[in-house]
Short mmCIF file of C-alpha atoms in Angstrom, two decimals:
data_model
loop_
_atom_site.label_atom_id
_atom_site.label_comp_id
_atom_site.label_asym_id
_atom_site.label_seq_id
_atom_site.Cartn_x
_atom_site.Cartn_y
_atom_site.Cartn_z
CA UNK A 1 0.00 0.00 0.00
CA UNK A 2 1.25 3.31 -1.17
CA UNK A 3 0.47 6.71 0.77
CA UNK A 4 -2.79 8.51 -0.19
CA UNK A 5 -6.09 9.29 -0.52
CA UNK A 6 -6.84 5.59 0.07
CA UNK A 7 -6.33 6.39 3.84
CA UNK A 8 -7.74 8.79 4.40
CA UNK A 9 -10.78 7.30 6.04
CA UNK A 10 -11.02 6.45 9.88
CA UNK A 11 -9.06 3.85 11.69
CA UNK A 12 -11.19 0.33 12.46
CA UNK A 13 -8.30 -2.13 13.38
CA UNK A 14 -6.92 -1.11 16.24
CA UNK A 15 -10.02 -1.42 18.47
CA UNK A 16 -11.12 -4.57 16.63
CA UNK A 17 -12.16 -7.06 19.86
CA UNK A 18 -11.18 -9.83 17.94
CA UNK A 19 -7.53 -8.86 17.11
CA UNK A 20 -6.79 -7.67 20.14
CA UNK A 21 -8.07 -10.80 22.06
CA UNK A 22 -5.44 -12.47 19.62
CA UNK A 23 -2.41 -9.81 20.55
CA UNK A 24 -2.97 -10.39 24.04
CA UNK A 25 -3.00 -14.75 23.29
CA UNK A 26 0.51 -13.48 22.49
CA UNK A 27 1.44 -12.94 26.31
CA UNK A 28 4.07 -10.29 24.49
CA UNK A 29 2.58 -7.19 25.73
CA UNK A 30 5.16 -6.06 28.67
CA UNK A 31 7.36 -8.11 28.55
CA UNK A 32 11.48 -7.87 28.26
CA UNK A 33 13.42 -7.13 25.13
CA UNK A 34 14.57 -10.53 23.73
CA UNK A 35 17.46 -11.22 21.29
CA UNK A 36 15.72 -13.06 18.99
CA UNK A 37 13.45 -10.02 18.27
CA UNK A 38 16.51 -7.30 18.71
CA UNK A 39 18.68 -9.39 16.18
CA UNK A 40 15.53 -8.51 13.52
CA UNK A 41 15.75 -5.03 13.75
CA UNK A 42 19.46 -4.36 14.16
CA UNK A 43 19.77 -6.26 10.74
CA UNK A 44 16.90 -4.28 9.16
CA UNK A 45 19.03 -1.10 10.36
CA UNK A 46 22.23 -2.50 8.81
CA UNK A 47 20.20 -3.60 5.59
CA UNK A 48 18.94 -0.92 4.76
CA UNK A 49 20.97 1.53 5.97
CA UNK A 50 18.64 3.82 8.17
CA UNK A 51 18.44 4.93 11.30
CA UNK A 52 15.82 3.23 13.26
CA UNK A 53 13.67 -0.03 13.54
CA UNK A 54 11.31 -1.32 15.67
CA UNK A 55 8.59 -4.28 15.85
CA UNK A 56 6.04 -2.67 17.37
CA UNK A 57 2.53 -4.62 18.84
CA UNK A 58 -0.73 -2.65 18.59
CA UNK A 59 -3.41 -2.67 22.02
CA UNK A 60 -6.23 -0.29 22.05
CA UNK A 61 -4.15 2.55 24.00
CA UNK A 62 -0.47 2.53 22.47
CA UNK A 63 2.51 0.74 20.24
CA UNK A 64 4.48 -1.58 22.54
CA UNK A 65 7.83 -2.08 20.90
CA UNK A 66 8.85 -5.75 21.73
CA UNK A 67 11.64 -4.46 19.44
CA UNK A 68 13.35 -0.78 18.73
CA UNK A 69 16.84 -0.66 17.76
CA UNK A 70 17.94 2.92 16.94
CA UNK A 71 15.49 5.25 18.57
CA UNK A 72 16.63 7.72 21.42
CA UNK A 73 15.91 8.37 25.08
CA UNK A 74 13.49 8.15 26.37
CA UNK A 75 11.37 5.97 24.05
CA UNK A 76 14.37 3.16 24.06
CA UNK A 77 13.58 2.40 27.44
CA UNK A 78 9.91 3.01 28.10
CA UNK A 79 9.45 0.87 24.47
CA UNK A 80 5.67 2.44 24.37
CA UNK A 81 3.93 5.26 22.57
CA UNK A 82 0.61 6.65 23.04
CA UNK A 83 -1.55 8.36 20.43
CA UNK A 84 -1.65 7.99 16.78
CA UNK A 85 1.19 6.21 14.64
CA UNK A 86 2.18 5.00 11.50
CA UNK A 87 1.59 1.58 12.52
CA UNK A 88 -2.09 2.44 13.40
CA UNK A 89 -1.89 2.93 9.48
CA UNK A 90 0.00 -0.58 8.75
CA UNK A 91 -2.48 -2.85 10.29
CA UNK A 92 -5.53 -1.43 8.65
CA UNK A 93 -4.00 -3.96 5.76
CA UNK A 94 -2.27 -7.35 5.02
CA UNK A 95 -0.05 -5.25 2.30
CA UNK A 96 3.22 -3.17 3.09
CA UNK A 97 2.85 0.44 3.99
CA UNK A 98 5.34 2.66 2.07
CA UNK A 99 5.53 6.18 2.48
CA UNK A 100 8.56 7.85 0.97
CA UNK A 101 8.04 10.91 2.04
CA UNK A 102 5.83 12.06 4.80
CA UNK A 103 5.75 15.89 4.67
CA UNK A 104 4.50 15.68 1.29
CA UNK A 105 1.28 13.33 2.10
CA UNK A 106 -1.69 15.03 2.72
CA UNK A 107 -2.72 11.88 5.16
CA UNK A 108 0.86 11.62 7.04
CA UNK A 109 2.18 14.81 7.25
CA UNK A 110 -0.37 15.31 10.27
CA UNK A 111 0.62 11.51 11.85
CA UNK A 112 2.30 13.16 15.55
CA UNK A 113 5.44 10.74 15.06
CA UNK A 114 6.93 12.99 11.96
CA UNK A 115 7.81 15.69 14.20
CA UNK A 116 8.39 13.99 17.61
CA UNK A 117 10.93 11.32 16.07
CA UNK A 118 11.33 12.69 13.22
CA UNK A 119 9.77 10.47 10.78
CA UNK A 120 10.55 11.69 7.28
CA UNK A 121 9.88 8.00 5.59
CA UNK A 122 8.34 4.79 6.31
CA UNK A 123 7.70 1.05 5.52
CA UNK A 124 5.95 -1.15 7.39
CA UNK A 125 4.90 -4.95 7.12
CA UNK A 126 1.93 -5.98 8.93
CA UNK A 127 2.35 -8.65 11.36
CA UNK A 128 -0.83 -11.50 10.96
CA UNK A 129 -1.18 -14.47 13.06
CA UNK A 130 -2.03 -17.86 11.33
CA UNK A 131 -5.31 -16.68 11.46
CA UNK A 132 -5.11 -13.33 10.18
CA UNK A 133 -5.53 -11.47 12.64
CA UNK A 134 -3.24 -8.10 12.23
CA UNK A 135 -0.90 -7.65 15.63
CA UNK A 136 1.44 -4.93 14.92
CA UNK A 137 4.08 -3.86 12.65
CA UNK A 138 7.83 -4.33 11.48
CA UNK A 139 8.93 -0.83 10.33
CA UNK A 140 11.69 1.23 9.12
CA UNK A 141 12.16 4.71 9.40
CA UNK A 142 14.16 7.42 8.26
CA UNK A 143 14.60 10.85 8.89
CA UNK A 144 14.94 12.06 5.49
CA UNK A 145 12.57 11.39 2.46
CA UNK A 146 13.66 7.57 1.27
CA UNK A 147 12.34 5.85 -2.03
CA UNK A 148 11.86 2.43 -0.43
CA UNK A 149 12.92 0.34 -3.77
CA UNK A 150 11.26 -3.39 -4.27
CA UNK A 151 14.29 -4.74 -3.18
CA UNK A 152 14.19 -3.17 0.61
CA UNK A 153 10.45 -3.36 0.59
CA UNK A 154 11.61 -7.42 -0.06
CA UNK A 155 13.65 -7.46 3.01
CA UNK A 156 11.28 -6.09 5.48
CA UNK A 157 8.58 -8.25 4.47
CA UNK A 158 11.34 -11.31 4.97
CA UNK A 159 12.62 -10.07 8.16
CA UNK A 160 8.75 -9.52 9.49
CA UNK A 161 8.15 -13.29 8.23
CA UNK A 162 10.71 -14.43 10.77
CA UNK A 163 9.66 -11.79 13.52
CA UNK A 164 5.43 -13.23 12.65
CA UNK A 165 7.17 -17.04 13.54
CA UNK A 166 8.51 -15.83 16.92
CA UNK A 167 5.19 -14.43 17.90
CA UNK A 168 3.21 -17.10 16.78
CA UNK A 169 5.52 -19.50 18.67
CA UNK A 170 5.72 -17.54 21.49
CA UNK A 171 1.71 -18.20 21.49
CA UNK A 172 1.81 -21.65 21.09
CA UNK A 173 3.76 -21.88 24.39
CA UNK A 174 1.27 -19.32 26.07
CA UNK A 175 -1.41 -21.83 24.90
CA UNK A 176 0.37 -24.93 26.11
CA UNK A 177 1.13 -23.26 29.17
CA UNK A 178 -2.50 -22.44 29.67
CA UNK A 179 -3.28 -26.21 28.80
CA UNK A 180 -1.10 -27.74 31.22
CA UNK A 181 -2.54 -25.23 33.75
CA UNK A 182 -5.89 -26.81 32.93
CA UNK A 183 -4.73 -30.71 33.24
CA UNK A 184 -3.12 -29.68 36.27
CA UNK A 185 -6.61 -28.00 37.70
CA UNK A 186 -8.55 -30.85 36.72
CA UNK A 187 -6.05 -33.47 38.12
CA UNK A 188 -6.18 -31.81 41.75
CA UNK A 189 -10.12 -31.54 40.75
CA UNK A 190 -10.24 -35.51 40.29
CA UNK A 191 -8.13 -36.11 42.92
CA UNK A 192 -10.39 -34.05 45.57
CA UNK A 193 -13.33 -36.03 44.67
CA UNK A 194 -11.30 -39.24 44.68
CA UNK A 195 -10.75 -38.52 48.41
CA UNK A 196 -14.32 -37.33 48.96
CA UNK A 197 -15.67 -40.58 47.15
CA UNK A 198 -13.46 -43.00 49.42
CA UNK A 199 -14.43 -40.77 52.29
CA UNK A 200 -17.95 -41.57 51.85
CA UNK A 201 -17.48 -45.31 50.75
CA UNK A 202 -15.91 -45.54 54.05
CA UNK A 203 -18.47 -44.21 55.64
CA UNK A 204 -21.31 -46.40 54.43
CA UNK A 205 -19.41 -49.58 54.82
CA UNK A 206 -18.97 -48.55 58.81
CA UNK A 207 -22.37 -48.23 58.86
CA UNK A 208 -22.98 -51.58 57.06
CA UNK A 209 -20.40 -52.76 60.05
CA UNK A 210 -22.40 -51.00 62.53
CA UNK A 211 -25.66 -52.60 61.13
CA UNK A 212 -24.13 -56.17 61.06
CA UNK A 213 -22.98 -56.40 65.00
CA UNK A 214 -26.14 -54.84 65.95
CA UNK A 215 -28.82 -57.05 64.41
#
């Protein structure tokens, strides 16, 4: 998706019950930087050769960075923005989001990031689970109008393929987590009425006992 009129319309994603029940299935929100997400977005900087990027997860309130290599104080270590973003942008489709030059869009020049960071150009690759569901975002920025060509566009949307296999794995061992939790619950369930059931089969056979001597 190129920058234009096509966007200008208002923003439906982001509070989309659905996706967000899926982002938070992630168990990513808030939690530490990891290497295997870090190692993503240093090479995208290297790649490319700009200054920042960042995998950033979308919740109905802000952009959590599970990712941002590149970006100053004091977003590096609070990893969270509030209000609107590009990335608000990026996961109202499954196609890239390349804006070359921001100033010059009549949709992104007004986005807040452009003059807080600095954000002269942009590509993003939206971030789907396996079931489509639209998560967040693995962008590039730089501060200076930037002609993505095919070929960068190419390694972004390679580079957010790998990052889109962490998260989904990291979900599948939320879910498995949550599973065993569940066998576990049940087991101490089964075992409680085990004891209960004994308890009472003891109880009826003393009173067969108590029957038997008495008549």
């Amino acid at each position: 998706m190129t920058a234009g009129a096509e966007l200008d319309r208002p923003l439906t994603a982001v509070a989309n019950p659905a996706r967000l029940q899926a982002l938070r299935r992630t168990g990513l929100l808030d939690t530490d930087a990891e290497e295997a997400f870090d190692r993503m977005t240093r090479l995208a900087v290297k790649l490319l050769g700009v200054p920042a990027a960042f995998i950033s997860l979308v919740d109905e309130k802000r952009d959590f960075y599970k990712s941002a290599h590149g970006f100053g104080e004091p977003l590096a270590s609070s990893r969270e923005l509030t209000g609107l973003t590009f990335c608000h942008y990026a996961i109202e489709s499954d196609r890239p989001l390349v804006v070359p030059d921001t100033r010059a869009d009549p949709v992104f020049r007004h986005v807040p990031t452009v003059e807080t960071l600095g954000v002269a150009a942009y590509v993003g690759i939206p971030l789907a689970d396996p079931d489509g569901h639209i998560l967040g975002s693995f962008c590039a920025i730089d501060q200076k109008p930037h002609e993505w060509s095919e070929t960068e566009v190419e390694v972004m949307t390679e580079l957010a393929a790998s990052a889109r296999r962490e998260i989904a794995l990291r979900a599948r061992v939320r879910d498995l987590e949550e599973y065993s939790d569940r066998l576990q619950t049940l087991a101490h369930e089964m075992s409680s009425l085990a004891i209960e059931n004994q308890a009472l089969a003891d109880e009826l056979q003393a009173r067969r006992d108590a029957s038997g001597r008495t008549a």
